[in-house]
PDB file of C-alpha atoms in Angstrom:
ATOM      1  CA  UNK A  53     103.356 114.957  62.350  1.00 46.00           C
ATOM      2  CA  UNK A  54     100.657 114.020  64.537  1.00 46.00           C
ATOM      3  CA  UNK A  55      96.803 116.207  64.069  1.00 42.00           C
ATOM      4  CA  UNK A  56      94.482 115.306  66.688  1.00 45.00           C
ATOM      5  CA  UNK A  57      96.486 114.085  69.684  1.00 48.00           C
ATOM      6  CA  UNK A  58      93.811 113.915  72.384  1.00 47.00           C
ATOM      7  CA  UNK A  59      96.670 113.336  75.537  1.00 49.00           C
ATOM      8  CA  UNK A  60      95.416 114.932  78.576  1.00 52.00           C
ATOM      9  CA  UNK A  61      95.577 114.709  82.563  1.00 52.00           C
ATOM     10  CA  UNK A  62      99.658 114.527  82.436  1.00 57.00           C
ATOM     11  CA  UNK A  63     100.693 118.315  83.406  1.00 61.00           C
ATOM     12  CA  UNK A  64     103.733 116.359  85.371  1.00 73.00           C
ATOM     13  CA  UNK A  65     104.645 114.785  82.301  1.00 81.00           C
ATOM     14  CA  UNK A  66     106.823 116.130  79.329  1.00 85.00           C
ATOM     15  CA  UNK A  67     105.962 115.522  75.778  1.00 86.00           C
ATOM     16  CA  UNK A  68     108.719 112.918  75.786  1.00 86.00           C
ATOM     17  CA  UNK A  69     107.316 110.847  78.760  1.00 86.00           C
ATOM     18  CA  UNK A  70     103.620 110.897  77.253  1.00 88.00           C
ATOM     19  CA  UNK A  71     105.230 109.359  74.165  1.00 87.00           C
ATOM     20  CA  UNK A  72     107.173 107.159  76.182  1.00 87.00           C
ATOM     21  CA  UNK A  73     104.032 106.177  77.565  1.00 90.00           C
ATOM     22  CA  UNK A  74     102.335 105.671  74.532  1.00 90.00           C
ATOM     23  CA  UNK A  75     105.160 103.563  72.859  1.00 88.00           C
ATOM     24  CA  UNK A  76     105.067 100.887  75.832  1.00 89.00           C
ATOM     25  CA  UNK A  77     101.110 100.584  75.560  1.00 91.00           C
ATOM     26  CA  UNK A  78     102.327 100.577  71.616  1.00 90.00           C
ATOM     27  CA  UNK A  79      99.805 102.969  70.910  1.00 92.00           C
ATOM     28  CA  UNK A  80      96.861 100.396  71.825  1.00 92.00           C
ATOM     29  CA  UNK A  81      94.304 100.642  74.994  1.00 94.00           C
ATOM     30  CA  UNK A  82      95.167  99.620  78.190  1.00 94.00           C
ATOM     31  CA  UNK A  83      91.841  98.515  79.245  1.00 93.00           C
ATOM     32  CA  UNK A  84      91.877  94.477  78.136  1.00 90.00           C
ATOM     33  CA  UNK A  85      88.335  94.652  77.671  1.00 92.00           C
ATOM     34  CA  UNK A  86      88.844  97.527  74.747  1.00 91.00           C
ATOM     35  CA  UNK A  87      92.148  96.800  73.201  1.00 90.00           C
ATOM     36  CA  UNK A  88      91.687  99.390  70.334  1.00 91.00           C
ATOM     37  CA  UNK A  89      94.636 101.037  68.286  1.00 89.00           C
ATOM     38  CA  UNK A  90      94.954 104.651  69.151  1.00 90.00           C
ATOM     39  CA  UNK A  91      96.693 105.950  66.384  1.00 88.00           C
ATOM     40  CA  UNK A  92      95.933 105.680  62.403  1.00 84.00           C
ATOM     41  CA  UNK A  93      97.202 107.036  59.481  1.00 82.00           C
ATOM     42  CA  UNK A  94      94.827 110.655  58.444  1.00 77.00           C
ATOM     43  CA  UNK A  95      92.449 110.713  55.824  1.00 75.00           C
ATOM     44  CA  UNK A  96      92.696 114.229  55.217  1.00 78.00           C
ATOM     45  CA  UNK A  97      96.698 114.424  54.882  1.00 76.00           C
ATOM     46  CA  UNK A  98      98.774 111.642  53.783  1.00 77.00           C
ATOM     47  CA  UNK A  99     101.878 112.854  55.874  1.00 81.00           C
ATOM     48  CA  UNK A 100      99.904 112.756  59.402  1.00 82.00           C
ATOM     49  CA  UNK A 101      98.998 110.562  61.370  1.00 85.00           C
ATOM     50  CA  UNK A 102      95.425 111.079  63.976  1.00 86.00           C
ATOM     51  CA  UNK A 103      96.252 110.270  67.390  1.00 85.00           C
ATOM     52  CA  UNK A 104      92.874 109.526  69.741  1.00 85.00           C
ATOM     53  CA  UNK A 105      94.751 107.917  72.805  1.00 88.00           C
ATOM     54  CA  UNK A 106      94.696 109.936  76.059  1.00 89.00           C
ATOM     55  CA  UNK A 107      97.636 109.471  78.496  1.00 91.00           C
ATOM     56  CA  UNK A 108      95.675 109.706  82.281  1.00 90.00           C
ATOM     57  CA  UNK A 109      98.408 110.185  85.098  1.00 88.00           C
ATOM     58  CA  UNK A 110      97.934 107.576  87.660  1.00 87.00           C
ATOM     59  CA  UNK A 111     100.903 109.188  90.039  1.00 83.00           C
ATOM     60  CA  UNK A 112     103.371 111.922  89.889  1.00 79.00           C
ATOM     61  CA  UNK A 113     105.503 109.517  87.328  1.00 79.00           C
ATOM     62  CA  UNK A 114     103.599 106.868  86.326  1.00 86.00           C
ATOM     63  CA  UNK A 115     100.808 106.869  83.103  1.00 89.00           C
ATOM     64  CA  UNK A 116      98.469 104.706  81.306  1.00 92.00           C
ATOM     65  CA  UNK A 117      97.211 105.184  77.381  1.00 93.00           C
ATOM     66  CA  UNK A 118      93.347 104.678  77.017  1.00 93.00           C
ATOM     67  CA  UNK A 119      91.315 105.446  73.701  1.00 90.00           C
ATOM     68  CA  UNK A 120      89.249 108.629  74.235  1.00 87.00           C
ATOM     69  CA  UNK A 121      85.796 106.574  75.700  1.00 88.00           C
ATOM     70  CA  UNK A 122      87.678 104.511  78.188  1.00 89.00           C
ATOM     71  CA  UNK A 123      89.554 107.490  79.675  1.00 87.00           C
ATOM     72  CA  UNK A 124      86.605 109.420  79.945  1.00 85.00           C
ATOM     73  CA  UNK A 125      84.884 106.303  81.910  1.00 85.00           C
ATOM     74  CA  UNK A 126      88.007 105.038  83.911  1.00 82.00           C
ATOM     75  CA  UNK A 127      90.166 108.556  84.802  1.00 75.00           C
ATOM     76  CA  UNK A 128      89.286 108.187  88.285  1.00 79.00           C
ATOM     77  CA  UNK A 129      89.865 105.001  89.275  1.00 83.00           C
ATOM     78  CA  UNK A 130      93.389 105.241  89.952  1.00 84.00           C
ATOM     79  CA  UNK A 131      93.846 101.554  91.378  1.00 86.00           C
ATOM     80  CA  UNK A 132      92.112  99.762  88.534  1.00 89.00           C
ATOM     81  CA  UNK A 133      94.450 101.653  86.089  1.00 90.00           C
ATOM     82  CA  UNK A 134      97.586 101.004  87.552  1.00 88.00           C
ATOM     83  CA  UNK A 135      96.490  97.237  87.581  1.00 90.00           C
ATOM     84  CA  UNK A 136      95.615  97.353  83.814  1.00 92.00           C
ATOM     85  CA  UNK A 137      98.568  99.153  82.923  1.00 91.00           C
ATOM     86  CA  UNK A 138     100.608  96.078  84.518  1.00 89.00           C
ATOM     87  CA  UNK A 139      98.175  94.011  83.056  1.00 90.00           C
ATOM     88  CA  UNK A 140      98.424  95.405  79.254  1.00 91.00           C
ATOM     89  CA  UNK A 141     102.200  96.291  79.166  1.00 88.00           C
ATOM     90  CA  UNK A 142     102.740  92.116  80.371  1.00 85.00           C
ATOM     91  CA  UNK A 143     100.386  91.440  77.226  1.00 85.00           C
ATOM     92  CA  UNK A 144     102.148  94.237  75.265  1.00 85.00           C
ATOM     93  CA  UNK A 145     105.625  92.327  75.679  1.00 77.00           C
ATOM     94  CA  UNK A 146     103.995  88.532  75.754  1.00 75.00           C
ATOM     95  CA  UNK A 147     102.745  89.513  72.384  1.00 75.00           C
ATOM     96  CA  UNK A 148     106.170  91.267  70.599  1.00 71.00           C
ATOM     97  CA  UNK A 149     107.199  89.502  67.498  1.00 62.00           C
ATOM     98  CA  UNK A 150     110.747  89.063  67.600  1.00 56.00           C
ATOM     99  CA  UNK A 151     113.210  87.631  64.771  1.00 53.00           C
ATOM    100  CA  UNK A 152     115.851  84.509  65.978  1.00 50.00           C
ATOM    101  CA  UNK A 153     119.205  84.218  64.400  1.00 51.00           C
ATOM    102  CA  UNK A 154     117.886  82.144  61.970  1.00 54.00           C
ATOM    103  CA  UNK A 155     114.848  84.598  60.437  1.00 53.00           C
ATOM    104  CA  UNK A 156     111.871  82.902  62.006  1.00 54.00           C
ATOM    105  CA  UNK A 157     109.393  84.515  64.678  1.00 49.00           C
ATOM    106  CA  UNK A 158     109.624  84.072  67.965  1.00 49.00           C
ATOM    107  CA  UNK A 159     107.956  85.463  71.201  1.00 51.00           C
ATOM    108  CA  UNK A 160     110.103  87.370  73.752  1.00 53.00           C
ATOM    109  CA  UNK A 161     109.183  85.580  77.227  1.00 63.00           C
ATOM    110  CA  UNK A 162     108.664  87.757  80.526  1.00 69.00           C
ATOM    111  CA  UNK A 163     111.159  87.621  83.080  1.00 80.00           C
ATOM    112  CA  UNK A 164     109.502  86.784  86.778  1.00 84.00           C
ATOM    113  CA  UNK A 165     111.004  87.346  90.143  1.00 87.00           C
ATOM    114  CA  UNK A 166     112.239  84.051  90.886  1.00 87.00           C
ATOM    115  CA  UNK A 167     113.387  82.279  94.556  1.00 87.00           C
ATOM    116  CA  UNK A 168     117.248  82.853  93.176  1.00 87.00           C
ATOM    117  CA  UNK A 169     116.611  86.791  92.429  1.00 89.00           C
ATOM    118  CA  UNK A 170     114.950  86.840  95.587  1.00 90.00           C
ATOM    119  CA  UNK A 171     118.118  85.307  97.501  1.00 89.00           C
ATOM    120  CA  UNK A 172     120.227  87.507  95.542  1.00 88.00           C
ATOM    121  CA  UNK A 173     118.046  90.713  96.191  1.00 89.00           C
ATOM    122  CA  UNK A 174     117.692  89.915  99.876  1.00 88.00           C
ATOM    123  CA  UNK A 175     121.398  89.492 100.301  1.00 86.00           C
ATOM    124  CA  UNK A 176     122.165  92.626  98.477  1.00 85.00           C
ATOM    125  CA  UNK A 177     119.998  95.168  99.926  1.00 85.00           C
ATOM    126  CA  UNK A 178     119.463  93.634 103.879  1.00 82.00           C
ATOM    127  CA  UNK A 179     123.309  95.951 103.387  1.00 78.00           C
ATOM    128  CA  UNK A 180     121.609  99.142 102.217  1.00 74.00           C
ATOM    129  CA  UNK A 181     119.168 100.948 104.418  1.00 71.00           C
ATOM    130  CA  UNK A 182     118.874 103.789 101.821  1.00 78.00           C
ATOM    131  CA  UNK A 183     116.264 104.611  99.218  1.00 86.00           C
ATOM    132  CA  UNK A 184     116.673 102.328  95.923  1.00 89.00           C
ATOM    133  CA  UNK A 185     115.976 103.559  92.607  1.00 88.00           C
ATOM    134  CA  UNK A 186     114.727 101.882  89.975  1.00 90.00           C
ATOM    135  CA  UNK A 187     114.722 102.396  86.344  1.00 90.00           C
ATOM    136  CA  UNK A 188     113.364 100.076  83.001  1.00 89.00           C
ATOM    137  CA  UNK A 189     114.362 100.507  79.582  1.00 88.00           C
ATOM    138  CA  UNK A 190     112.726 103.165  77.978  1.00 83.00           C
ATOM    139  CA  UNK A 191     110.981 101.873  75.134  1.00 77.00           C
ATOM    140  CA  UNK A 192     111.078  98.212  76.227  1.00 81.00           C
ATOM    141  CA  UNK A 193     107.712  97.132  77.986  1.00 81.00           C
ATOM    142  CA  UNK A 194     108.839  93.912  79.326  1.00 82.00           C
ATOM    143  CA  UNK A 195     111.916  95.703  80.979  1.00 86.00           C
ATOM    144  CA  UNK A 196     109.159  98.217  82.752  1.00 85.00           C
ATOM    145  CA  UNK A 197     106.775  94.597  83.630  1.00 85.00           C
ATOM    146  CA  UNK A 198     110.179  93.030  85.042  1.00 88.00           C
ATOM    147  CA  UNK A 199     111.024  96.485  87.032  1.00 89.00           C
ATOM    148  CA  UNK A 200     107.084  96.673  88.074  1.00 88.00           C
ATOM    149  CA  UNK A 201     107.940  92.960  89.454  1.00 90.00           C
ATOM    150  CA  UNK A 202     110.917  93.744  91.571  1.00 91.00           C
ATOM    151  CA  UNK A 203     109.386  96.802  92.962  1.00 89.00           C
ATOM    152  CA  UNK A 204     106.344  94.931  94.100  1.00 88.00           C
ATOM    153  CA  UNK A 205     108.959  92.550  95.332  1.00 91.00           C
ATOM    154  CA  UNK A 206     111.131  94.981  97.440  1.00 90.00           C
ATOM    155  CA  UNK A 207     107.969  96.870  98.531  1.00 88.00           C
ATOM    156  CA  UNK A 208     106.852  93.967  99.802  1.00 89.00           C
ATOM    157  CA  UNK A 209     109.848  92.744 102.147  1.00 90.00           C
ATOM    158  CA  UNK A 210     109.858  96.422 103.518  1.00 89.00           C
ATOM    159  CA  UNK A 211     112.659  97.926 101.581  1.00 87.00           C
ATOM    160  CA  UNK A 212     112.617 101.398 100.999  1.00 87.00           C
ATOM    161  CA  UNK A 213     111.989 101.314  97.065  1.00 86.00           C
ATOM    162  CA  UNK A 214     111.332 104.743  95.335  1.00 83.00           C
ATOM    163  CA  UNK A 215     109.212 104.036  92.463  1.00 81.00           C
ATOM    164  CA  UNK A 216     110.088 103.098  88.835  1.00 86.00           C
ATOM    165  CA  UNK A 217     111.118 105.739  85.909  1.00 84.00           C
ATOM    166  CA  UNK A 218     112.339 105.236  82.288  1.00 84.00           C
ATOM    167  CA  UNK A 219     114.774 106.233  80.078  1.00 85.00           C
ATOM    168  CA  UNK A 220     117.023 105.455  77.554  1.00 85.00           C
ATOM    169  CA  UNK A 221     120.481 103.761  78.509  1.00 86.00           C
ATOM    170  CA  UNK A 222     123.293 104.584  76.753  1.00 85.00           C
ATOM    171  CA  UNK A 223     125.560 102.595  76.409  1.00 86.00           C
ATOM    172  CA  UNK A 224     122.339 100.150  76.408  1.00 85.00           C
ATOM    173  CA  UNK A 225     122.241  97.362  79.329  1.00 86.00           C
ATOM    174  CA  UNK A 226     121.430  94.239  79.045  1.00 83.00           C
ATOM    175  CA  UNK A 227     119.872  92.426  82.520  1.00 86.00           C
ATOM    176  CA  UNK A 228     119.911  94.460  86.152  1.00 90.00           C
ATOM    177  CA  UNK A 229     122.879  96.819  86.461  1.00 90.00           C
ATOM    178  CA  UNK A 230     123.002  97.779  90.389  1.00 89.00           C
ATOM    179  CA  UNK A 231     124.947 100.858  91.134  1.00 87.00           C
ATOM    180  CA  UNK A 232     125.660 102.921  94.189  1.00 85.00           C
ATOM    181  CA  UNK A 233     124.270 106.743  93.608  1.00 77.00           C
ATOM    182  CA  UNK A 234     124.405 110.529  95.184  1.00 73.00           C
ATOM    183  CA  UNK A 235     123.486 110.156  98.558  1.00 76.00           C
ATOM    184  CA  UNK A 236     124.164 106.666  99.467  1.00 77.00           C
ATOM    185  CA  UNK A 237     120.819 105.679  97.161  1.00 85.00           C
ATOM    186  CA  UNK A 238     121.102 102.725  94.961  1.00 88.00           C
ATOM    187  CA  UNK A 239     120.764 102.812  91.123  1.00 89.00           C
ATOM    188  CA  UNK A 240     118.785  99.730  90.188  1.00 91.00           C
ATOM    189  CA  UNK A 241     118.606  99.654  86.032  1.00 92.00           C
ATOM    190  CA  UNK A 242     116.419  97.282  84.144  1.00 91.00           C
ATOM    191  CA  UNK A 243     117.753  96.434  80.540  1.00 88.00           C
ATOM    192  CA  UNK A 244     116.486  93.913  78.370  1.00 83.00           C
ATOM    193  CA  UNK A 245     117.305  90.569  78.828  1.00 72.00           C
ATOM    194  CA  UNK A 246     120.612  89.154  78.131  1.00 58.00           C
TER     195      UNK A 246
END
């Protein structure tokens, strides 16, 4: 149970996507200057937690977490939010402690658009003059960074790219899964990496 939860500016958004949002910032500030947690256990009731974040909507799908002071000084500024929610959700998945086979930490590295995925991309889609869709793992903020990437990417060589959304795959995928979908529109999902 959450007391406190100070979300606002997200009446596009349902509860699920502001704590999808939230999750992928991993409940910390997006502004690198800041960097504070957002959530805490309550004082008051053992069995709640306070929640001071605010989600601010930067476009029709796309959010950002900031504590409470830095969304009250920032909400306006779309452009400098949508780079520090690239910015944070790259630290975000630089900084994820992951276990190896063997027990012992590791860090998870960021996948980059390289020359080969930019052969392979070019080759694909130079066939497909329709809109492409992408999607990142829900959950997984160097999925979303990698999809954030691509789009830039695609954007960039004039392909008609439709934005990024999350969600949960299941089964899960692992890598890019490219699919043809209603409409002549291609599915592009972004799992983590194999």
């Amino acid at each position: 149970n959450t007391i406190n939860d100070m979300t606002n500016n997200t009446d596009n958004f349902s509860k699920e996507d502001v704590d999808s949002i939230k999750e992928a910032a991993s409940y910390i500030c997006s502004n690198k200057d800041c960097r504070k947690l957002t959530i805490a256990p309550s004082h008051l009731e053992s069995d709640k937690i306070i929640s001071t974040g605010s989600v601010i909507q930067i476009t029709s799908d796309s959010g950002i977490l900031l504590c409470t002071s830095c969304a009250d000084e920032f909400e306006s500024d779309k452009e400098k939010l949508s780079t520090w929610k690239a910015d944070h959700l790259e630290w975000v998945s630089k900084n994820i402690n992951i276990k190896n086979k063997s027990g012992e930490s590791k860090k998870e590295t960021q996948r980059h658009v390289d020359d080969d995925l930019k052969v392979e991309l070019d080759e694909y889609f130079a066939k497909h003059k329709k809109g492409i869709n992408i999607t990142a793992a829900l959950g997984h903020p160097e999925s979303l960074v990698f999809a954030e990437e691509i789009l830039s990417y695609l954007l960039e060589k004039g392909y008609n790219a439709n934005g990024i959304g999350q969600m949960k795959f299941n089964p899960p995928i692992d890598g890019i899964k490219i699919t043809q979908a209603k409409k002549g529109n291609i599915d592009m999902k972004i799992g983590p990496k194999m």
